[in-house]
Coordinates of C-alpha atoms in Angstrom, one line a residue:
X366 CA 144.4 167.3 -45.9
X367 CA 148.1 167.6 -47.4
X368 CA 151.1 165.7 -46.3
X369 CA 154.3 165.6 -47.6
X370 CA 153.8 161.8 -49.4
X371 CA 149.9 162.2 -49.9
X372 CA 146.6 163.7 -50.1
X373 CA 142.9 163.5 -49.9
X374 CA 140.8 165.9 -52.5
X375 CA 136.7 166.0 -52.4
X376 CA 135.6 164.7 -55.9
X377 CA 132.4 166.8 -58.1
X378 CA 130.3 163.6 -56.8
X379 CA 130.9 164.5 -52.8
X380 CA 133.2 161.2 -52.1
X381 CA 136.6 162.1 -51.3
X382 CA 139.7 160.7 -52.9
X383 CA 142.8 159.3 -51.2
X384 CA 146.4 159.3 -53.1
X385 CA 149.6 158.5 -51.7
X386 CA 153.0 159.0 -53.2
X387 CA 154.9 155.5 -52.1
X388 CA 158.1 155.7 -54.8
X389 CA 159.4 154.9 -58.0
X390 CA 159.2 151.1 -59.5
X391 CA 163.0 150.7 -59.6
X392 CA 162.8 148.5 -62.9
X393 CA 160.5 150.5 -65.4
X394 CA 160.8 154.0 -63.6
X395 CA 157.4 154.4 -63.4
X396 CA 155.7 156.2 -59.9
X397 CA 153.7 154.4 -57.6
X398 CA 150.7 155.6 -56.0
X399 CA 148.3 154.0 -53.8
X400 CA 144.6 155.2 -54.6
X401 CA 141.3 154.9 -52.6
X402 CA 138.3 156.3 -52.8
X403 CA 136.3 157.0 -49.2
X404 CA 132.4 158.2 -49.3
X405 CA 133.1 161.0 -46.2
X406 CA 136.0 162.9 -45.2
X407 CA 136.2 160.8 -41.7
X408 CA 137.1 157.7 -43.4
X409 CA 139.2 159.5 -46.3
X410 CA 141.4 160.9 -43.3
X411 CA 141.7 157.1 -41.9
X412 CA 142.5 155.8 -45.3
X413 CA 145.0 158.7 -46.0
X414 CA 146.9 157.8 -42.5
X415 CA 146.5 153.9 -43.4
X416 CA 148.2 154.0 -47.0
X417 CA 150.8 156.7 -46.2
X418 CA 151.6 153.2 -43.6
X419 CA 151.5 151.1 -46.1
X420 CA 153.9 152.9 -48.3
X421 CA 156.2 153.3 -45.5
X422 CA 156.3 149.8 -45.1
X423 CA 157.4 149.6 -48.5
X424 CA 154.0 147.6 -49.2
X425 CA 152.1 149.1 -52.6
X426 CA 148.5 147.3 -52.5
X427 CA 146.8 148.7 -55.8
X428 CA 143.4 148.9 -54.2
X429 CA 141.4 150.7 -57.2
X430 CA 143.0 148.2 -59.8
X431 CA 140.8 147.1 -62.4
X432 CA 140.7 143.5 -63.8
X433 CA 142.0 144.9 -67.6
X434 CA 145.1 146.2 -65.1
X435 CA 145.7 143.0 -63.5
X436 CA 145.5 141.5 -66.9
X437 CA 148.1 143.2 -68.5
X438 CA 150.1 143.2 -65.5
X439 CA 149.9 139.6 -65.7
X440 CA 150.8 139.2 -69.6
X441 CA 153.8 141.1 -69.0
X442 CA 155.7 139.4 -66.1
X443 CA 153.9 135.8 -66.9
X444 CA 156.5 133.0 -68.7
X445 CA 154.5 132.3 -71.8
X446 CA 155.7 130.7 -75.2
X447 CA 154.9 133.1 -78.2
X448 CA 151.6 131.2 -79.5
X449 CA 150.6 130.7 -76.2
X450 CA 150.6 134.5 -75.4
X451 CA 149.1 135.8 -78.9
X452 CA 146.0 133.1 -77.9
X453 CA 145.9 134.6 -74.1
X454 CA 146.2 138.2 -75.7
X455 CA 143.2 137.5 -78.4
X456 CA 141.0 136.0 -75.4
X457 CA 141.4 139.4 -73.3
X458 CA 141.2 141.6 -76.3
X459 CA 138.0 140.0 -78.2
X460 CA 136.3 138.7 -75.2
X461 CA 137.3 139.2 -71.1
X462 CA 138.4 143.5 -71.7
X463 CA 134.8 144.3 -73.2
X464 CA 133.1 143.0 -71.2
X465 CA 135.0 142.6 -67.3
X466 CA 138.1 145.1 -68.1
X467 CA 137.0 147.7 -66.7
X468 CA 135.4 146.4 -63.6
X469 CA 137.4 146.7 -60.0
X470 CA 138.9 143.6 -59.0
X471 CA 137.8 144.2 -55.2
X472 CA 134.2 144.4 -56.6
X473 CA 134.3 141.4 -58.6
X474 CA 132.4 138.4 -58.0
X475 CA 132.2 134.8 -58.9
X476 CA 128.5 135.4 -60.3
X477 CA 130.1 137.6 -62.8
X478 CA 132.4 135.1 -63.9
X479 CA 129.5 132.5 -64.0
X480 CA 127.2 134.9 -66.1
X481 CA 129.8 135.4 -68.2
X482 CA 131.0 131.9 -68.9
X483 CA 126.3 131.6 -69.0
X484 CA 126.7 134.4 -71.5
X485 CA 129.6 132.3 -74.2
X486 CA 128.0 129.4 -73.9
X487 CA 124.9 131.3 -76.0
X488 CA 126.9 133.2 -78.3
X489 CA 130.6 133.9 -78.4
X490 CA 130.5 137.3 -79.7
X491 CA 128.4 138.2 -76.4
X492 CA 125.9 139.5 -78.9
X493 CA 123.6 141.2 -76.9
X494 CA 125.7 143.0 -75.7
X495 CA 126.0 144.7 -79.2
X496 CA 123.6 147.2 -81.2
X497 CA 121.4 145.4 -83.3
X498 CA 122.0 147.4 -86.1
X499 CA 125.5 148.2 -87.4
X500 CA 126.8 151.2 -89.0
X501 CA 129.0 151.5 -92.1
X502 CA 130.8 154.6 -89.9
X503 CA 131.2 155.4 -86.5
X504 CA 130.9 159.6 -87.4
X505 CA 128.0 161.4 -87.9
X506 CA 126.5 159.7 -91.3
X507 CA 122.7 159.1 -93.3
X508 CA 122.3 155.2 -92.8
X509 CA 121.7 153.5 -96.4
X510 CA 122.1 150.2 -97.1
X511 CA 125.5 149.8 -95.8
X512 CA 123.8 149.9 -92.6
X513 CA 122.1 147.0 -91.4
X514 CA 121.3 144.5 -88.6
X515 CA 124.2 142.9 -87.1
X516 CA 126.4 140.6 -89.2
X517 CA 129.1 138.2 -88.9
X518 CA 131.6 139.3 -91.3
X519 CA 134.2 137.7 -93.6
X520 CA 137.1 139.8 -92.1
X521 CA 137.9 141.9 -89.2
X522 CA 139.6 144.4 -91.8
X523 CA 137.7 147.2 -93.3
X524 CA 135.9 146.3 -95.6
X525 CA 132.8 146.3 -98.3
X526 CA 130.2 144.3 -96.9
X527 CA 129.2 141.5 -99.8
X528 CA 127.2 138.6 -99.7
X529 CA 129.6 136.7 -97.5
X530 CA 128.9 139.0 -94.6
X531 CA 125.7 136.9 -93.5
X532 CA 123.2 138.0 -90.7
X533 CA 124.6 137.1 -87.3
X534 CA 123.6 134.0 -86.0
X535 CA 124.6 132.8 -82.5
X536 CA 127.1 130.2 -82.4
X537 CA 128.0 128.8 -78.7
X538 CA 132.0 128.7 -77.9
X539 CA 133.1 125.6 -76.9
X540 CA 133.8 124.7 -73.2
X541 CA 137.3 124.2 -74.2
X542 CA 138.1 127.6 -74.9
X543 CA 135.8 129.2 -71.9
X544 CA 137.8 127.0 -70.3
X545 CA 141.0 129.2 -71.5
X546 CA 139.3 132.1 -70.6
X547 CA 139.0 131.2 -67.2
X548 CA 142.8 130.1 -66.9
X549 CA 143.7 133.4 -67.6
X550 CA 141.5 135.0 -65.2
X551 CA 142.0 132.9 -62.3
X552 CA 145.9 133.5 -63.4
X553 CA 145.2 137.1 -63.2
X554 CA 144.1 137.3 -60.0
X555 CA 146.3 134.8 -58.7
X556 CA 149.3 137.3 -59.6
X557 CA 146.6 140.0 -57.8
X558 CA 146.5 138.4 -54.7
X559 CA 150.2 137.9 -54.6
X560 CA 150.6 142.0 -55.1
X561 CA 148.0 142.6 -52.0
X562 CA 146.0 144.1 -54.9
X563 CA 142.9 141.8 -53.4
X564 CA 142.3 139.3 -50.2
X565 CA 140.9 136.5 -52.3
X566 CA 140.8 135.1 -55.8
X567 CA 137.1 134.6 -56.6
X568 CA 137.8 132.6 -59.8
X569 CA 138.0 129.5 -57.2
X570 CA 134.5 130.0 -56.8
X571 CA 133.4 130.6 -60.3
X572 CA 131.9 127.3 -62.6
X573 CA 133.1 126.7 -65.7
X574 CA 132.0 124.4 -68.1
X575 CA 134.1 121.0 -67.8
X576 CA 135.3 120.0 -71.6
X577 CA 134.0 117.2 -72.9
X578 CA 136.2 114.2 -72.8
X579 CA 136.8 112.6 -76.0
X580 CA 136.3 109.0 -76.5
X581 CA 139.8 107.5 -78.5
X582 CA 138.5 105.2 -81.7
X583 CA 141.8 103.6 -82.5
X584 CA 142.2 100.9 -85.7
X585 CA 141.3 97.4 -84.4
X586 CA 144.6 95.4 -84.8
X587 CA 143.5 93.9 -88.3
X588 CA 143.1 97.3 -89.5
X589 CA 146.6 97.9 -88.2
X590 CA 148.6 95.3 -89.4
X591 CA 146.8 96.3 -93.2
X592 CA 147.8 99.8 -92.5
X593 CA 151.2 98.9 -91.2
X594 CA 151.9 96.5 -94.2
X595 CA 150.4 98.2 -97.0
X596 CA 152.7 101.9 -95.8
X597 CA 156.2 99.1 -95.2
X598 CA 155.9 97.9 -98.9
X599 CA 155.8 101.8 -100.3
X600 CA 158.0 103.8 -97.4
X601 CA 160.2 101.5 -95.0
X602 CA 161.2 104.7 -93.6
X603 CA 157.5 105.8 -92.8
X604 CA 156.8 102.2 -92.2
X605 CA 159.2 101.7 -89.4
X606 CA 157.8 105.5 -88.2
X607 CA 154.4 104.1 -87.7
X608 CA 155.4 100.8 -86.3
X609 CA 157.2 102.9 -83.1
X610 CA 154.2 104.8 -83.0
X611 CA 152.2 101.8 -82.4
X612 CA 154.2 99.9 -79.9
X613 CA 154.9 102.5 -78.1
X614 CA 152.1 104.8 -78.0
X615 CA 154.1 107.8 -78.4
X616 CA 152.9 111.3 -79.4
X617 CA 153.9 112.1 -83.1
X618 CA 156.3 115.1 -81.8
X619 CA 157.8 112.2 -79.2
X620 CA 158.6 109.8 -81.8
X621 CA 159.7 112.6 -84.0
X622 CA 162.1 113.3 -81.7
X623 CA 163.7 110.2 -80.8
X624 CA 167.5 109.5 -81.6
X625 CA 169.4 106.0 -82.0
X626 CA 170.7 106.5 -78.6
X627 CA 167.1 106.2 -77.1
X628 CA 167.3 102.6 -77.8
X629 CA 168.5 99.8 -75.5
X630 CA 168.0 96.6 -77.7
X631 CA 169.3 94.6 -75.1
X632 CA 166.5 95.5 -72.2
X633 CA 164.3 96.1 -75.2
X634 CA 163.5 99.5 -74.3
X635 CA 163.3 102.9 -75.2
X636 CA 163.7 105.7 -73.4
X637 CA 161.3 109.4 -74.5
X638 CA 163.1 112.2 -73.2
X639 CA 161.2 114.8 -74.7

């Protein structure tokens, strides 16, 4: 079947496919089309009639997109400081695109998540999901002694293996970072729901580990005062520094930032903006 805006086409595997034509994205140019795939031609033919709706009410529900496309959708639209994106870009590139990238969003499930948080908590390269033997070329080679079992190498960068690239032994990743890695997931598919992409974010139901939370060991107040009196009678300037620090409680960058205007001598008080 053929209209004018879409069509449905019968794939090698017998399932028929559904593509609509529903415009052009008016800021980067690119087309739109709404996908589905249908296992028989009767419900092809109802989800032809139900997208060519859908993009006649101007609403463009991506319902094929993959979690790697709702990824980078949501690095590119999502407010991020620079460090903060190159960290959210490594955890998608090294660990969540591998592995989940590839997967439909519609057919993702919280025990995916959970087996994959199960799966970092062993071994953060996800190493059994990788040969056990590695290969000094990915073409068509005789394996020597460049070949070998898997190793945790000094570099990412081509290199000559030495005796720095050890065998691989399994390190755990810390709950803090899985905990990262499920930010940006559950921010992925946040920014899914919001584009009809998918009913219902199932990162809510996933389990993540819960960091640990540290326990603060500051100086007792004799060990203060020493510190405090010992620094005065070398640096007033880093003496006075540490002394705001310590009546106030102030993160370094706070105190860093504070300016003689902060301070109201007469209410005895001073005031952290930023």
């Amino acid at each position: 079947a053929n209209t004018a805006r879409g069509h449905m086409e019968q794939l090698p595997s017998g399932s028929f496919r559904v593509s609509v034509y529903a415009g052009t994205e008016p800021v980067a140019g690119k087309l739109r089309r709404l996908q589905q795939t249908c296992p028989d031609e009767p419900s092809a033919a109802a989800a032809l009639g139900k997208l060519l709706a859908q993009a006649g009410g101007d609403r463009f529900p991506n319902r094929e997109a993959t979690l790697g496309q709702a990824l980078v959708k949501y690095l590119e639209v999502a407010d991020l400081k620079v460090s903060t994106r190159e960290a959210h870009e490594g955890y998608v590139r090294r660990t969540i695109g591998p592995v989940l990238g590839e997967v439909k969003i519609r057919r993702l499930g919280a025990d995916s998540l959970d087996s994959l948080y199960t799966a970092l908590k062993k071994c953060s390269r996800l190493c059994r999901r990788l040969p056990r033997t590695e290969h000094h070329t990915d073409g068509e080679h005789a394996c020597d002694a460049r070949c070998g079992p898997l190793r945790d190498h000094r570099t990412p960068r081509p290199h000559a293996c030495d005796s720095r690239c050890r065998p691989h032994v399994c390190k755990p990743m810390s709950p803090a970072t899985i905990l990262r890695i499920h930010s940006v997931i559950s921010s992925a598919l946040d920014l899914a729901v919001r584009y009809d992409w998918v009913d219902r974010n199932v990162a809510k139901n996933a389990s993540p580990p819960r960091p640990r939370k540290r326990e603060p060991d500051p100086p007792t107040p004799d060990q203060a005062a020493r510190l405090l009196n010992l620094v005065w009678a070398e640096d007033e300037e880093f003496g006075l520094y540490l002394w705001t620090a310590f009546t106030t409680g102030a993160r370094r960058g706070e105190v860093s930032a504070l300016r003689e205007n902060r301070f109201d001598f007469g209410r005895q008080q001073v005031r952290l903006a930023r």
